[in-house]
Short mmCIF file of C-alpha atoms and ligand atoms in Angstrom, two decimals:
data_model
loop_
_atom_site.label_atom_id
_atom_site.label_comp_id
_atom_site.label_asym_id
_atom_site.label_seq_id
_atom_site.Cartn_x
_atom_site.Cartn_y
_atom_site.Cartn_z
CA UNK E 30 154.17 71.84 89.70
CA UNK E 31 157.33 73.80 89.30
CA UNK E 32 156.18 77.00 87.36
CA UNK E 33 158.17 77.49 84.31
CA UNK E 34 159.63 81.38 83.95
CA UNK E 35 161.52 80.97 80.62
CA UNK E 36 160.02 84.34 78.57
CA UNK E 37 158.26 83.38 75.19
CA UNK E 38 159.75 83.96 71.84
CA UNK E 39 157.62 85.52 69.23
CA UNK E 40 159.68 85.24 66.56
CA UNK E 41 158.63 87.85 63.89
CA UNK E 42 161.60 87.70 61.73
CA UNK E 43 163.93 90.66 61.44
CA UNK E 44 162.62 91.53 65.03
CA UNK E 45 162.39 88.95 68.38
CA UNK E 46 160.21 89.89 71.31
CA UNK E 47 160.73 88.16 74.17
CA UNK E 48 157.38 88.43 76.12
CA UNK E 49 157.96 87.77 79.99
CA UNK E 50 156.13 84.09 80.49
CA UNK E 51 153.80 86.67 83.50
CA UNK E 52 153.04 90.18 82.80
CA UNK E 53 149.80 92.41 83.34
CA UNK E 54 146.89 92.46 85.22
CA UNK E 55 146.70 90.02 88.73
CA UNK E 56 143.66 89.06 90.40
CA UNK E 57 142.85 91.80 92.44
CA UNK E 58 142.88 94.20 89.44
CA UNK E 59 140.88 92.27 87.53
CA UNK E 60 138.45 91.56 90.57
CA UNK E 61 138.08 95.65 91.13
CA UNK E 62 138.18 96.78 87.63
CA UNK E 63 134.98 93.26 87.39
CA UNK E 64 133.24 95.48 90.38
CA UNK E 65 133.83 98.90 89.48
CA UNK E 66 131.83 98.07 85.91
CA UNK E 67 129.57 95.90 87.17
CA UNK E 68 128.07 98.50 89.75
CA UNK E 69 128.09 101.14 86.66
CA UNK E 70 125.87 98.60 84.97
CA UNK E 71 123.50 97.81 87.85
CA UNK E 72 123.06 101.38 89.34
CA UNK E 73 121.85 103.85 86.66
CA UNK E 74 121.26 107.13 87.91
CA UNK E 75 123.06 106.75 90.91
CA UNK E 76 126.08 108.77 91.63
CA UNK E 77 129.15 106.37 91.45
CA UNK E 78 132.44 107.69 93.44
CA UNK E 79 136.27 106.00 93.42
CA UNK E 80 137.94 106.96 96.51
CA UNK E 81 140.83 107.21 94.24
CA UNK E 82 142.57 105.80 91.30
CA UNK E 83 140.74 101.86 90.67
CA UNK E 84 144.59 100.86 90.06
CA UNK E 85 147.81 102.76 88.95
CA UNK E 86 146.77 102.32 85.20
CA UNK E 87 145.71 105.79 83.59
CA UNK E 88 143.68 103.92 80.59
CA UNK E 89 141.85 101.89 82.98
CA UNK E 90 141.11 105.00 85.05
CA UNK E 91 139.48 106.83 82.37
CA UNK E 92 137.60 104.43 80.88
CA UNK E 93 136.21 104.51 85.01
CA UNK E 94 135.53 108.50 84.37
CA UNK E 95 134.15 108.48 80.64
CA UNK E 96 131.60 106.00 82.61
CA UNK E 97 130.36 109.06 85.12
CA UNK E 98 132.56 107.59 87.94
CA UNK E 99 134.18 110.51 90.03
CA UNK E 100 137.38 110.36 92.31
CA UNK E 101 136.64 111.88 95.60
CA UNK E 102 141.12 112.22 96.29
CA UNK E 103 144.32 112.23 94.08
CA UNK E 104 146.76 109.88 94.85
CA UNK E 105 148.56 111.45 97.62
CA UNK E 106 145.17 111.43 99.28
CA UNK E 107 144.13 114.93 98.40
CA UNK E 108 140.74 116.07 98.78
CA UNK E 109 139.27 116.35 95.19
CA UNK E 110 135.17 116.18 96.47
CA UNK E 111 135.03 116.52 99.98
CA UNK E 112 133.36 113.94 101.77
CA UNK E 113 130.17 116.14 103.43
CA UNK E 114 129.42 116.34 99.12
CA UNK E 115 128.24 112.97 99.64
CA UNK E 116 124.85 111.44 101.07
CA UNK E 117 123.19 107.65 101.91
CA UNK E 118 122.37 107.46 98.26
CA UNK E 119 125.83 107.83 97.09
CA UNK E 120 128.20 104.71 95.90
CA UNK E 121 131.72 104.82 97.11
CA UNK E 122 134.00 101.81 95.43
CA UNK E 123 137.37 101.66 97.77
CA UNK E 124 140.01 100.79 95.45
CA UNK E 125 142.26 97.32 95.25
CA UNK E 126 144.73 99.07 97.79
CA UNK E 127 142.33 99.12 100.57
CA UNK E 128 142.05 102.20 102.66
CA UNK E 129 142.74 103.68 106.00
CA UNK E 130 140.20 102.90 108.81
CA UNK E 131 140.09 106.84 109.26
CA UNK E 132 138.51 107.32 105.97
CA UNK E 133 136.16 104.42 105.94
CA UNK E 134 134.88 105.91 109.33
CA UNK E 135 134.80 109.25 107.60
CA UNK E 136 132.86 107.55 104.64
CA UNK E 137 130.59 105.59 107.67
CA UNK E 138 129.60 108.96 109.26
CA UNK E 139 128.38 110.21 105.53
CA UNK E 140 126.30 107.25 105.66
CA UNK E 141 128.40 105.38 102.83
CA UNK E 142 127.98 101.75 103.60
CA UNK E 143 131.82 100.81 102.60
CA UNK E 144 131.63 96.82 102.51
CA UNK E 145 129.54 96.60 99.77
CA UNK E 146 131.86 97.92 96.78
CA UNK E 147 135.20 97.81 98.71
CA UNK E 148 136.99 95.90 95.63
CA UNK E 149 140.30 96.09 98.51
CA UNK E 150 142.81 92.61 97.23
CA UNK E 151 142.69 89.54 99.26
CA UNK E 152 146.37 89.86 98.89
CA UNK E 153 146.47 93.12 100.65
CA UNK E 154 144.30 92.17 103.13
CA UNK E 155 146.67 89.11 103.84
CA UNK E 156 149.24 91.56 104.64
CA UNK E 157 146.81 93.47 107.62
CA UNK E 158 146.33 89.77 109.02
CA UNK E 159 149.42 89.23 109.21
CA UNK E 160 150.31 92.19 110.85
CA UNK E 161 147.31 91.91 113.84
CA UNK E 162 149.18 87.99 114.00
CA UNK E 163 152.62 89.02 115.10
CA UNK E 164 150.85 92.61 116.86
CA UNK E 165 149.45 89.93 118.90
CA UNK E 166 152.45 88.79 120.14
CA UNK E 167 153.82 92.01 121.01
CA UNK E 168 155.90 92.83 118.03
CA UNK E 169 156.22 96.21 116.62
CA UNK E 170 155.47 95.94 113.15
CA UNK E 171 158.07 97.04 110.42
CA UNK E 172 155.99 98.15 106.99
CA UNK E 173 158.77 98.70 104.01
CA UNK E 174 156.74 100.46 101.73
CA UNK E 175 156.28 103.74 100.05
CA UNK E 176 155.06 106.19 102.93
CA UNK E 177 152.63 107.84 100.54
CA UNK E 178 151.10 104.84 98.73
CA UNK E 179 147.91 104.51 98.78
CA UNK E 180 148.18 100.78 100.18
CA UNK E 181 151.03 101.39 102.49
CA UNK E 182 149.03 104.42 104.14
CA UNK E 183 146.39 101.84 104.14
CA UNK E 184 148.35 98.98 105.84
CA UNK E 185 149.64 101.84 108.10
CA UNK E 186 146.17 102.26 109.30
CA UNK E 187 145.13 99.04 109.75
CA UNK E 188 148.86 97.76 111.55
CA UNK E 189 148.97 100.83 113.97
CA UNK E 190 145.68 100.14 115.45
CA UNK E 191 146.84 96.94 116.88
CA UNK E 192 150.65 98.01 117.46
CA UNK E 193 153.07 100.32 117.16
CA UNK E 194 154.12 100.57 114.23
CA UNK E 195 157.04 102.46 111.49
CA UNK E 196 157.17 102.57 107.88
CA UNK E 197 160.78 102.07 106.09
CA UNK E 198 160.70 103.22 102.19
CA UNK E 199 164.23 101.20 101.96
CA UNK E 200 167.88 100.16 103.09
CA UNK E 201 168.97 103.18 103.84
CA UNK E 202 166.20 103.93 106.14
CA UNK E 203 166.33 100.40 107.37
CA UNK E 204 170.08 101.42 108.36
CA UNK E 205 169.23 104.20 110.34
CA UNK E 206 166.00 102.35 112.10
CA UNK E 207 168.60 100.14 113.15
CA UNK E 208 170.76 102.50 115.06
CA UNK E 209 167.84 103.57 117.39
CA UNK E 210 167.32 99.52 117.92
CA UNK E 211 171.52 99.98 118.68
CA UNK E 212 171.25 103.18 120.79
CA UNK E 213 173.41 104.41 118.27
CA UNK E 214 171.83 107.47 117.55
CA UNK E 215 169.66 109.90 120.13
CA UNK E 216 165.95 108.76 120.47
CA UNK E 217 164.94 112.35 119.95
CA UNK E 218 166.38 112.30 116.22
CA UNK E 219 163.91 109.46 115.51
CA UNK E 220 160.77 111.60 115.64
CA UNK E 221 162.34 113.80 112.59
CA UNK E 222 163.87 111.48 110.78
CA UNK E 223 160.68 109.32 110.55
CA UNK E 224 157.98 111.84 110.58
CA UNK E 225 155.10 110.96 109.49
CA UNK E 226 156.46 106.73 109.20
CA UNK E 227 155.75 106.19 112.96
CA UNK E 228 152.28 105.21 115.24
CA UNK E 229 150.83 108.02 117.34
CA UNK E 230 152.26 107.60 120.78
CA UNK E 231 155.57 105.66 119.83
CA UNK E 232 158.10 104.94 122.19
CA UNK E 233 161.69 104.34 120.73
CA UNK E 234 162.69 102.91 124.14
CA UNK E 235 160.24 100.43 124.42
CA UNK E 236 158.67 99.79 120.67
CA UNK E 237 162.08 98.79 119.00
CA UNK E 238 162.64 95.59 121.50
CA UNK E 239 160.40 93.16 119.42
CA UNK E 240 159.88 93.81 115.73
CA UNK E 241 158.46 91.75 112.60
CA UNK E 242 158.49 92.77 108.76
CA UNK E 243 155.88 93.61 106.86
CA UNK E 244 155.76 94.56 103.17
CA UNK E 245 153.46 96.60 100.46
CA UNK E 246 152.59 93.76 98.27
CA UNK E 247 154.49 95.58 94.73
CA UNK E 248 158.12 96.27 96.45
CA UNK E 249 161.03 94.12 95.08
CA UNK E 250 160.94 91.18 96.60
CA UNK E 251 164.83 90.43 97.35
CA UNK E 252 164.11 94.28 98.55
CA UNK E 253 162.30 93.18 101.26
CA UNK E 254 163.98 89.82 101.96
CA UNK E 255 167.19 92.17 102.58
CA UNK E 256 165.95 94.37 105.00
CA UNK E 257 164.05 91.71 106.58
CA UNK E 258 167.61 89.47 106.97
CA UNK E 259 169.52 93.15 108.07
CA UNK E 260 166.94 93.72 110.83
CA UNK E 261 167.28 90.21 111.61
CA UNK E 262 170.54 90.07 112.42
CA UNK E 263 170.54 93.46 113.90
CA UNK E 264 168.51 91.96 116.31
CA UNK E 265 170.88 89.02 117.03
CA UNK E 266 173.93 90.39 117.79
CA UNK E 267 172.53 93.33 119.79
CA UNK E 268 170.37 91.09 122.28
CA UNK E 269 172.99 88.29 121.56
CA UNK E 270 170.84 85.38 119.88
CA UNK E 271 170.78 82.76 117.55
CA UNK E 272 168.99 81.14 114.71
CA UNK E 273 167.33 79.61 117.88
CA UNK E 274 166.06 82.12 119.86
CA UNK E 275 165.69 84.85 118.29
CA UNK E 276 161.76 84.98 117.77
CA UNK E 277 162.09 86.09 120.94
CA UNK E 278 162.68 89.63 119.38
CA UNK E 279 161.82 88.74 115.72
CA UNK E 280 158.91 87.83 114.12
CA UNK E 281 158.88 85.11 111.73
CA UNK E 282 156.95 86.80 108.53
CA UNK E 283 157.85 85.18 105.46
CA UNK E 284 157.40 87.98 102.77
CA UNK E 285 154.29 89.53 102.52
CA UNK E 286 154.43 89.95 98.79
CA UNK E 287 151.31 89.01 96.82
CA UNK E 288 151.77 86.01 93.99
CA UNK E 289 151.36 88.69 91.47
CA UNK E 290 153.83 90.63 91.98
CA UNK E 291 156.14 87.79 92.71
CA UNK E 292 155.28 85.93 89.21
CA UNK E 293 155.56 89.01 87.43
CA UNK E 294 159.36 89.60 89.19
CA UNK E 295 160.53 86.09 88.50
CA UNK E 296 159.20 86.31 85.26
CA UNK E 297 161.34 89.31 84.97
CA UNK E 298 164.28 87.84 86.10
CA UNK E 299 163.90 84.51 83.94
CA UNK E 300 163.31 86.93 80.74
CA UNK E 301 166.91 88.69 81.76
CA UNK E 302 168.51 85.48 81.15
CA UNK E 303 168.18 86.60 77.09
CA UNK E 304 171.05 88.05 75.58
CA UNK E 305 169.03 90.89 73.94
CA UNK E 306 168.87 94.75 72.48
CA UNK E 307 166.62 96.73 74.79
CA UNK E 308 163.78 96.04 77.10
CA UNK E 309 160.62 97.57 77.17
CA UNK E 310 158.25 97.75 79.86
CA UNK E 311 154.53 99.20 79.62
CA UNK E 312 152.54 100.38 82.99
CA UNK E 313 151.39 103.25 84.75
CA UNK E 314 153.88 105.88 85.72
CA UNK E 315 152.37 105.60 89.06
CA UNK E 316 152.51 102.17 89.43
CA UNK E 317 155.15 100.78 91.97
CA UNK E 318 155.49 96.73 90.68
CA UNK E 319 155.87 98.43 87.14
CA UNK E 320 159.05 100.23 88.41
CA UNK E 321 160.08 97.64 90.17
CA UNK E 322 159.96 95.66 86.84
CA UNK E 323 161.93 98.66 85.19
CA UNK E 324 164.18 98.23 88.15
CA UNK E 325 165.57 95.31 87.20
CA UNK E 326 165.53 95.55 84.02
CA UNK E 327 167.76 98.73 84.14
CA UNK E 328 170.34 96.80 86.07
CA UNK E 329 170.86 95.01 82.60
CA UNK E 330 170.04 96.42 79.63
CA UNK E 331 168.53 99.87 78.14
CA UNK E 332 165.34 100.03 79.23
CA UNK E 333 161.89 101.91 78.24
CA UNK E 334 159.10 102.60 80.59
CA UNK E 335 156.21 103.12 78.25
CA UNK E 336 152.57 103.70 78.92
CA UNK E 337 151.30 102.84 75.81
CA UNK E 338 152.20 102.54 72.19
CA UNK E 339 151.58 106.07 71.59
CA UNK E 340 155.35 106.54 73.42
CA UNK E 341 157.10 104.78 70.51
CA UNK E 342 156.79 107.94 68.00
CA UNK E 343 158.54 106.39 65.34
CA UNK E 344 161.32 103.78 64.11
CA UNK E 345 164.05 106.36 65.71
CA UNK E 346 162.04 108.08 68.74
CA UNK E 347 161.14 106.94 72.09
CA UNK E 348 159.22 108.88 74.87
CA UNK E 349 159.89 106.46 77.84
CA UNK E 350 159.85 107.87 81.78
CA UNK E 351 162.72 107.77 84.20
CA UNK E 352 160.70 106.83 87.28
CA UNK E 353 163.94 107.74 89.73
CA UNK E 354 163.82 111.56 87.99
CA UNK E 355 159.64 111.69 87.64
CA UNK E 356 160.32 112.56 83.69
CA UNK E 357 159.29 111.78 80.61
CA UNK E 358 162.02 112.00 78.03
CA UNK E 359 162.76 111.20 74.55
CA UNK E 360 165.47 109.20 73.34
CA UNK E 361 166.28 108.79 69.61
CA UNK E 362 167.92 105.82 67.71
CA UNK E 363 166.65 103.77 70.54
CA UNK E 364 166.42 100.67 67.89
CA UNK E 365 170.09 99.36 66.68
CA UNK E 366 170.24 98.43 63.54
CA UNK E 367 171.47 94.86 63.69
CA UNK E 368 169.23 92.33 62.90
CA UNK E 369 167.54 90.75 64.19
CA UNK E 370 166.34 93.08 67.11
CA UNK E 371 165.91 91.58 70.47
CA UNK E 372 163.44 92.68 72.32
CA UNK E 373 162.07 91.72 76.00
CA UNK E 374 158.61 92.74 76.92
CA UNK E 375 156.53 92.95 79.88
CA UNK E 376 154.05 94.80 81.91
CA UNK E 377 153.14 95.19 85.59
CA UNK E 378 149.97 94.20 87.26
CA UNK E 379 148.16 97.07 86.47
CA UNK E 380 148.20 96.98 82.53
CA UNK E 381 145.78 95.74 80.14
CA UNK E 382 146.76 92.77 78.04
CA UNK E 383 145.63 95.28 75.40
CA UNK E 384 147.94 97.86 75.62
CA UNK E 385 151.00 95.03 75.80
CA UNK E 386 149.55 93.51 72.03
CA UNK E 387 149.09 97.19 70.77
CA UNK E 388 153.04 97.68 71.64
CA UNK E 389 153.69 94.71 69.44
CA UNK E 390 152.01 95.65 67.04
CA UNK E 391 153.43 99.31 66.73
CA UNK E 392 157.25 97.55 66.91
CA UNK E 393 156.38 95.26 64.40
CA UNK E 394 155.42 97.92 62.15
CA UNK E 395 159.14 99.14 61.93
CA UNK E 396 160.42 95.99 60.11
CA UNK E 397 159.65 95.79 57.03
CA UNK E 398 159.04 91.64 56.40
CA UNK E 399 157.95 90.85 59.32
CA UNK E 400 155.44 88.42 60.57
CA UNK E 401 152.06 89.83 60.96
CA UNK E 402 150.62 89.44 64.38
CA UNK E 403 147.82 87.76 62.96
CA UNK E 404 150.03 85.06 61.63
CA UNK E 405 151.62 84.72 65.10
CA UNK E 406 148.89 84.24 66.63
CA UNK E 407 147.97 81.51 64.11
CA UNK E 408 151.43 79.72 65.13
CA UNK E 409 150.51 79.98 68.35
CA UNK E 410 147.03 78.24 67.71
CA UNK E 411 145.13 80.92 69.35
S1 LIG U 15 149.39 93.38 92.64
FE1 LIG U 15 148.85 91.70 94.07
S2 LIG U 15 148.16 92.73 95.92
FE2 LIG U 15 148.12 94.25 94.29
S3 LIG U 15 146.03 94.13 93.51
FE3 LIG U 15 147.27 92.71 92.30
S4 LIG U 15 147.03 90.68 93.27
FE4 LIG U 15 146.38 92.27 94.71
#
């Protein structure tokens, strides 16, 4: 069945909220966050580790903590326990992004048995088949992702033991890959300008003859698609192919993105189709398919990346971050005062349903008249 995309009116009176028809948490959240708690449950006394952050989702992360769960790195991978702290008895959960083989050997050697709480998402784990597939065949495999995500480092890991392999954050880097695939620019300048992106041992000469794309699961889709179709053609008219032929020097990977992330981006996009005020969008900071989300919204409309309802300070006063600067900021009179207010709302795959109803409620407070959510919900037949 076609799935339908058109965003939800809740209809509160002096204020409209458009709620995106998917938002919030995926499967492979929902699976880790279902493991993470359940091994809390069944292992009293035992010391309980998170290689790092569950998911992007500081709420969800601390409920994790306030339960005696420990991270053992930051983010960026930095050591926050080092791993000779740990011992056989010890429970190490690998988060939904997966993890590099390096570490899980590291965790191995420590006597860690990984397999049993790795909550790593099918979807992600999709993404390293499909990369042994085409490494397989002898292609050099393309990653665009963010080099320091946890999941891209991750997918690194996992791609560059079976080929070589180079990491493009975007176009612009996708541009410049292509010129060493052109001979354009000196191979030397490669090994700077993609430090740390490239496989140990890679040869420019050789590893750029026969490449396929792969993707982190949370980048923008038509993000990928276009540096898929620009490598693509690259491809073509330097080794002079066709439609035909060219598998011969480029994989066929249809995107790599996970449903998720794709639902959640469509959704998006049919929600845009509203002629409305403002969007808001509530996620992580951290959390790459909730900027993507902002992403797009930007490109129409004001938009406010929120982590919770505690940004909205008042009728007047928004604390929203600008995820291209890494700020926070405030920005006042951020509601106009026509009526009624549109608003479009939605949340990446990392939020709690919780946190999207709590924003609701909080905007709903501001207009005097308005609906309750109780009797919305009622309408609804909830
Ligand atoms: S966003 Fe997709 S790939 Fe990432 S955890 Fe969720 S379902 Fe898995």
């Amino acid at each position: 069945m076609k799935k339908d995309f058109t965003p939800t009116l809740l209809d509160f009176g002096p204020v409209q909220i458009y709620l995106a028809r998917h938002f919030g948490f995926c499967y492979g959240v929902e699976n880790a966050i279902e493991i993470a708690f359940r091994t809390i449950d069944e292992n009293p006394g035992k010391r309980i580790f998170l290689l790092s952050e569950m998911i992007h989702n500081p709420h969800v992360n601390k409920d994790l903590q306030d339960s005696g769960v420990k991270f053992l790195q930051d983010t960026s991978g930095k050591q926050i326990i080092p791993f000779s702290e740990l011992n056989a008895d010890d429970i190490v959960l690998i988060p939904a992004f997966g993890t590099t083989l390096e570490i899980e050997q590291k965790l191995n050697e420590a006597g860690i048995i990984t397999e049993k709480y790795n909550t790593t998402c099918p979807f992600v784990e999709k993404v390293w088949n499909r990369s042994e597939a085409i490494a397989k065949k002898q292609y050099t495999i393309i990653i665009h992702g963010k080099p320091k995500h946890e999941e891209t480092r991750a997918t690194f890991s996992h791609a560059s033991t079976n080929a070589p392999s180079v990491v493009v954050k975007d176009m612009q880097q996708t541009i410049e890959l292509a010129k060493y695939i052109t001979g354009e620019k000196p191979v030397a300048q490669f090994y700077i300008e993609f430090q740390n992106q490239f496989s140990p041992g890679f040869i420019v000469e050789n590893d750029l003859q026969r490449i396929g794309v792969v993707n982190q699961t949370t980048m923008l889709a038509s993000d990928t698609q276009a540096i898929s179709d620009y490598l693509k053609d690259v491809m073509i008219t330097h080794y002079k192919l066709d439609e035909q032929n060219v598998e011969e020097r480029f994989a066929d990977t249809r995107d790599t993105l996970c449903y998720a992330t794709n639902d959640n981006q469509t959704a998006v996009t049919g929600m845009l189709s509203t002629d409305a005020n403002l969007a808001i969008v509530v996620g992580g900071y951290n959390s790459s398919n909730t900027s993507h989300l902002v992403e797009l919204c930007e490109e129409k409309l004001p938009t406010y990346f929120i982590s919770s309802e505690e940004k909205i300070i008042s009728d007047k006063d928004i604390i929203h971050y600008n995820f291209h600067t890494k700020q926070e900021l405030l920005t006042p009179g951020f509601l106009p005062n026509n009526r009624p207010v549109k608003i479009l709302l939605t949340s990446g795959a990392s939020c709690p349903d919780a946190l999207v109803e709590n924003v609701i409620r909080k905007l709903i407070s501001f207009f005097p008249g308005s609906k309750t959510a109780e009797e919305m919900t009622k309408q609804f037949g909830i």
